Amino acid sequence: MGRKIEDSMEVEPAGDENVEQGRELKYEDKLKFINVIAQPMAPKKLNKKLMKLIRKAKEEKAYVRFGLKDVQSRIRKGETGLVVFAGDVTPIDVMCHMPGVCEEKEIPYCYVPSKHDLALAVGFSNSCLMALVKEHPSYKELYDECLQEVKKLGHIL
């Protein structure tokens, strides 16, 4: 209705640049943003293997579960597999109980540095807190390799 006011200030995109910068961060830089409870942390090589495993599991229907609510309910119902948590979740109160649930059910788990990398592996564009990967014959060798390396990391009780 009235006159238009032109601003001479440059407006930056809402979050597109931050997302692009987040994808370009090195593994060591991503480790700076992890929270206190993110132990055991997957090393760089295992991190890549886990992301590859999740991408392969995503191709098979119902062999990867993701998100807090789905993973939590599946674990409590008795499903087993390998659980991958994001290490940079804030606030940590959202998921701090899940490692205890995994230890109680004797399910191996580990942390990866970035929830955005985990989301990309699952097929999301935003973020993902955790994923539960179940064993399947098409990627059994990679699954067993990741499982052995996660068990070698050990858990802090």
PDB file of C-alpha atoms in Angstrom:
ATOM      1  CA  MET A   1       0.000   0.000   0.000  1.00  0.00           C
ATOM      2  CA  GLY A   2       2.367   2.839   0.663  1.00  0.00           C
ATOM      3  CA  ARG A   3       5.689   3.545  -0.786  1.00  0.00           C
ATOM      4  CA  LYS A   4       8.386   0.912  -1.003  1.00  0.00           C
ATOM      5  CA  ILE A   5      11.480   1.335   1.089  1.00  0.00           C
ATOM      6  CA  GLU A   6      14.609  -0.011  -0.508  1.00  0.00           C
ATOM      7  CA  ASP A   7      17.310  -1.258   1.798  1.00  0.00           C
ATOM      8  CA  SER A   8      20.881  -0.911   0.726  1.00  0.00           C
ATOM      9  CA  MET A   9      21.893  -3.700   3.104  1.00  0.00           C
ATOM     10  CA  GLU A  10      22.740  -7.045   1.593  1.00  0.00           C
ATOM     11  CA  VAL A  11      20.613  -9.897   2.837  1.00  0.00           C
ATOM     12  CA  GLU A  12      22.301 -13.254   3.279  1.00  0.00           C
ATOM     13  CA  PRO A  13      20.422 -16.490   2.619  1.00  0.00           C
ATOM     14  CA  ALA A  14      18.815 -17.962   5.721  1.00  0.00           C
ATOM     15  CA  GLY A  15      20.977 -21.027   6.157  1.00  0.00           C
ATOM     16  CA  ASP A  16      22.103 -22.242   2.764  1.00  0.00           C
ATOM     17  CA  GLU A  17      25.686 -21.068   3.163  1.00  0.00           C
ATOM     18  CA  ASN A  18      25.996 -22.652   6.597  1.00  0.00           C
ATOM     19  CA  VAL A  19      24.794 -25.980   5.254  1.00  0.00           C
ATOM     20  CA  GLU A  20      27.300 -25.836   2.414  1.00  0.00           C
ATOM     21  CA  GLN A  21      30.095 -24.912   4.821  1.00  0.00           C
ATOM     22  CA  GLY A  22      29.041 -27.741   7.146  1.00  0.00           C
ATOM     23  CA  ARG A  23      29.470 -30.276   4.366  1.00  0.00           C
ATOM     24  CA  GLU A  24      32.921 -28.960   3.560  1.00  0.00           C
ATOM     25  CA  LEU A  25      34.244 -29.306   7.108  1.00  0.00           C
ATOM     26  CA  LYS A  26      37.003 -31.830   7.646  1.00  0.00           C
ATOM     27  CA  TYR A  27      36.537 -34.695  10.066  1.00  0.00           C
ATOM     28  CA  GLU A  28      38.808 -33.040  12.632  1.00  0.00           C
ATOM     29  CA  ASP A  29      36.798 -29.795  12.440  1.00  0.00           C
ATOM     30  CA  LYS A  30      33.522 -31.667  12.958  1.00  0.00           C
ATOM     31  CA  LEU A  31      34.947 -33.165  16.144  1.00  0.00           C
ATOM     32  CA  LYS A  32      35.013 -29.668  17.672  1.00  0.00           C
ATOM     33  CA  PHE A  33      31.207 -29.602  17.764  1.00  0.00           C
ATOM     34  CA  ILE A  34      30.532 -32.937  19.475  1.00  0.00           C
ATOM     35  CA  ASN A  35      28.880 -33.052  22.882  1.00  0.00           C
ATOM     36  CA  VAL A  36      30.184 -34.465  26.151  1.00  0.00           C
ATOM     37  CA  ILE A  37      28.525 -37.891  26.004  1.00  0.00           C
ATOM     38  CA  ALA A  38      29.659 -38.755  22.460  1.00  0.00           C
ATOM     39  CA  GLN A  39      31.811 -41.773  23.364  1.00  0.00           C
ATOM     40  CA  PRO A  40      32.887 -44.057  21.684  1.00  0.00           C
ATOM     41  CA  MET A  41      33.499 -41.861  18.645  1.00  0.00           C
ATOM     42  CA  ALA A  42      34.053 -43.598  15.313  1.00  0.00           C
ATOM     43  CA  PRO A  43      37.443 -42.814  13.750  1.00  0.00           C
ATOM     44  CA  LYS A  44      37.555 -41.244  10.296  1.00  0.00           C
ATOM     45  CA  LYS A  45      37.891 -44.544   8.422  1.00  0.00           C
ATOM     46  CA  LEU A  46      35.078 -46.237  10.363  1.00  0.00           C
ATOM     47  CA  ASN A  47      32.908 -43.145   9.893  1.00  0.00           C
ATOM     48  CA  LYS A  48      33.151 -43.541   6.108  1.00  0.00           C
ATOM     49  CA  LYS A  49      32.362 -47.252   6.339  1.00  0.00           C
ATOM     50  CA  LEU A  50      29.325 -46.586   8.531  1.00  0.00           C
ATOM     51  CA  MET A  51      27.962 -43.998   6.099  1.00  0.00           C
ATOM     52  CA  LYS A  52      28.453 -46.455   3.233  1.00  0.00           C
ATOM     53  CA  LEU A  53      26.695 -49.172   5.250  1.00  0.00           C
ATOM     54  CA  ILE A  54      23.734 -46.900   5.989  1.00  0.00           C
ATOM     55  CA  ARG A  55      23.413 -45.939   2.305  1.00  0.00           C
ATOM     56  CA  LYS A  56      23.404 -49.626   1.312  1.00  0.00           C
ATOM     57  CA  ALA A  57      20.909 -50.501   4.049  1.00  0.00           C
ATOM     58  CA  LYS A  58      18.634 -47.687   2.879  1.00  0.00           C
ATOM     59  CA  GLU A  59      18.309 -49.444  -0.497  1.00  0.00           C
ATOM     60  CA  GLU A  60      16.736 -52.454   1.248  1.00  0.00           C
ATOM     61  CA  LYS A  61      13.270 -51.795   2.596  1.00  0.00           C
ATOM     62  CA  ALA A  62      12.956 -51.767   6.407  1.00  0.00           C
ATOM     63  CA  TYR A  63      16.609 -52.601   7.130  1.00  0.00           C
ATOM     64  CA  VAL A  64      17.509 -49.169   8.434  1.00  0.00           C
ATOM     65  CA  ARG A  65      15.506 -47.284  11.061  1.00  0.00           C
ATOM     66  CA  PHE A  66      16.214 -43.646  11.732  1.00  0.00           C
ATOM     67  CA  GLY A  67      15.065 -40.955  14.093  1.00  0.00           C
ATOM     68  CA  LEU A  68      14.735 -40.983  17.852  1.00  0.00           C
ATOM     69  CA  LYS A  69      11.154 -42.204  18.106  1.00  0.00           C
ATOM     70  CA  ASP A  70      11.452 -45.026  15.569  1.00  0.00           C
ATOM     71  CA  VAL A  71      14.820 -46.345  16.773  1.00  0.00           C
ATOM     72  CA  GLN A  72      13.777 -46.152  20.414  1.00  0.00           C
ATOM     73  CA  SER A  73      10.532 -48.057  19.845  1.00  0.00           C
ATOM     74  CA  ARG A  74      12.224 -50.696  17.653  1.00  0.00           C
ATOM     75  CA  ILE A  75      14.943 -51.352  20.235  1.00  0.00           C
ATOM     76  CA  ARG A  76      12.393 -51.677  23.019  1.00  0.00           C
ATOM     77  CA  LYS A  77      10.388 -54.116  20.857  1.00  0.00           C
ATOM     78  CA  GLY A  78      13.469 -56.314  20.504  1.00  0.00           C
ATOM     79  CA  GLU A  79      15.030 -55.431  17.142  1.00  0.00           C
ATOM     80  CA  THR A  80      18.792 -55.724  17.058  1.00  0.00           C
ATOM     81  CA  GLY A  81      21.489 -54.346  14.828  1.00  0.00           C
ATOM     82  CA  LEU A  82      24.092 -51.612  14.886  1.00  0.00           C
ATOM     83  CA  VAL A  83      23.122 -48.191  16.247  1.00  0.00           C
ATOM     84  CA  VAL A  84      24.829 -45.040  14.986  1.00  0.00           C
ATOM     85  CA  PHE A  85      24.325 -41.833  16.986  1.00  0.00           C
ATOM     86  CA  ALA A  86      25.122 -38.293  15.874  1.00  0.00           C
ATOM     87  CA  GLY A  87      27.665 -36.687  18.176  1.00  0.00           C
ATOM     88  CA  ASP A  88      26.640 -33.055  17.708  1.00  0.00           C
ATOM     89  CA  VAL A  89      23.062 -33.259  18.998  1.00  0.00           C
ATOM     90  CA  THR A  90      21.878 -30.349  21.123  1.00  0.00           C
ATOM     91  CA  PRO A  91      20.324 -30.431  23.663  1.00  0.00           C
ATOM     92  CA  ILE A  92      21.792 -33.759  24.718  1.00  0.00           C
ATOM     93  CA  ASP A  93      18.800 -34.430  26.981  1.00  0.00           C
ATOM     94  CA  VAL A  94      16.896 -35.479  23.872  1.00  0.00           C
ATOM     95  CA  MET A  95      18.905 -38.671  23.441  1.00  0.00           C
ATOM     96  CA  CYS A  96      21.208 -39.098  26.452  1.00  0.00           C
ATOM     97  CA  HIS A  97      19.218 -42.134  27.637  1.00  0.00           C
ATOM     98  CA  MET A  98      19.700 -44.112  24.405  1.00  0.00           C
ATOM     99  CA  PRO A  99      23.259 -45.401  25.000  1.00  0.00           C
ATOM    100  CA  GLY A 100      22.023 -46.880  28.279  1.00  0.00           C
ATOM    101  CA  VAL A 101      19.120 -48.564  26.505  1.00  0.00           C
ATOM    102  CA  CYS A 102      21.537 -50.003  23.926  1.00  0.00           C
ATOM    103  CA  GLU A 103      23.865 -51.321  26.640  1.00  0.00           C
ATOM    104  CA  GLU A 104      20.933 -52.845  28.497  1.00  0.00           C
ATOM    105  CA  LYS A 105      19.820 -54.679  25.332  1.00  0.00           C
ATOM    106  CA  GLU A 106      23.467 -55.493  24.410  1.00  0.00           C
ATOM    107  CA  ILE A 107      23.260 -53.641  21.092  1.00  0.00           C
ATOM    108  CA  PRO A 108      26.565 -52.236  19.797  1.00  0.00           C
ATOM    109  CA  TYR A 109      26.625 -48.498  19.153  1.00  0.00           C
ATOM    110  CA  CYS A 110      28.990 -45.681  18.303  1.00  0.00           C
ATOM    111  CA  TYR A 111      28.910 -41.979  17.523  1.00  0.00           C
ATOM    112  CA  VAL A 112      29.709 -40.137  14.311  1.00  0.00           C
ATOM    113  CA  PRO A 113      30.648 -36.441  14.416  1.00  0.00           C
ATOM    114  CA  SER A 114      27.855 -34.912  12.328  1.00  0.00           C
ATOM    115  CA  LYS A 115      24.079 -35.235  12.315  1.00  0.00           C
ATOM    116  CA  HIS A 116      24.047 -33.711   8.827  1.00  0.00           C
ATOM    117  CA  ASP A 117      26.343 -36.414   7.428  1.00  0.00           C
ATOM    118  CA  LEU A 118      24.158 -39.058   9.055  1.00  0.00           C
ATOM    119  CA  ALA A 119      21.084 -37.458   7.490  1.00  0.00           C
ATOM    120  CA  LEU A 120      22.680 -37.449   4.040  1.00  0.00           C
ATOM    121  CA  ALA A 121      23.467 -41.160   4.370  1.00  0.00           C
ATOM    122  CA  VAL A 122      19.871 -41.884   5.392  1.00  0.00           C
ATOM    123  CA  GLY A 123      18.482 -39.704   2.614  1.00  0.00           C
ATOM    124  CA  PHE A 124      17.317 -36.641   4.531  1.00  0.00           C
ATOM    125  CA  SER A 125      18.170 -33.076   3.674  1.00  0.00           C
ATOM    126  CA  ASN A 126      18.063 -31.725   7.223  1.00  0.00           C
ATOM    127  CA  SER A 127      19.461 -33.735  10.146  1.00  0.00           C
ATOM    128  CA  CYS A 128      19.143 -37.154  11.755  1.00  0.00           C
ATOM    129  CA  LEU A 129      19.906 -38.029  15.379  1.00  0.00           C
ATOM    130  CA  MET A 130      20.408 -41.771  15.086  1.00  0.00           C
ATOM    131  CA  ALA A 131      20.066 -44.807  12.866  1.00  0.00           C
ATOM    132  CA  LEU A 132      19.579 -48.511  13.543  1.00  0.00           C
ATOM    133  CA  VAL A 133      21.017 -50.750  10.815  1.00  0.00           C
ATOM    134  CA  LYS A 134      19.940 -54.388  10.636  1.00  0.00           C
ATOM    135  CA  GLU A 135      21.892 -57.160   8.939  1.00  0.00           C
ATOM    136  CA  HIS A 136      20.993 -58.148   5.349  1.00  0.00           C
ATOM    137  CA  PRO A 137      22.677 -60.644   2.968  1.00  0.00           C
ATOM    138  CA  SER A 138      23.371 -57.981   0.307  1.00  0.00           C
ATOM    139  CA  TYR A 139      25.748 -56.022   2.575  1.00  0.00           C
ATOM    140  CA  LYS A 140      26.617 -58.688   5.172  1.00  0.00           C
ATOM    141  CA  GLU A 141      30.397 -58.387   4.678  1.00  0.00           C
ATOM    142  CA  LEU A 142      30.423 -54.609   5.230  1.00  0.00           C
ATOM    143  CA  TYR A 143      28.014 -54.966   8.173  1.00  0.00           C
ATOM    144  CA  ASP A 144      30.230 -57.566   9.875  1.00  0.00           C
ATOM    145  CA  GLU A 145      33.327 -55.436   9.304  1.00  0.00           C
ATOM    146  CA  CYS A 146      31.675 -52.351  10.835  1.00  0.00           C
ATOM    147  CA  LEU A 147      30.271 -54.408  13.707  1.00  0.00           C
ATOM    148  CA  GLN A 148      33.710 -55.780  14.611  1.00  0.00           C
ATOM    149  CA  GLU A 149      35.297 -52.325  14.518  1.00  0.00           C
ATOM    150  CA  VAL A 150      32.522 -50.837  16.675  1.00  0.00           C
ATOM    151  CA  LYS A 151      32.965 -53.631  19.221  1.00  0.00           C
ATOM    152  CA  LYS A 152      36.718 -52.905  19.298  1.00  0.00           C
ATOM    153  CA  LEU A 153      35.992 -49.287  20.262  1.00  0.00           C
ATOM    154  CA  GLY A 154      34.509 -50.383  23.565  1.00  0.00           C
ATOM    155  CA  HIS A 155      31.880 -48.639  25.653  1.00  0.00           C
ATOM    156  CA  ILE A 156      32.356 -46.418  28.646  1.00  0.00           C
ATOM    157  CA  LEU A 157      30.162 -47.595  31.505  1.00  0.00           C
TER     158      LEU A 157
END
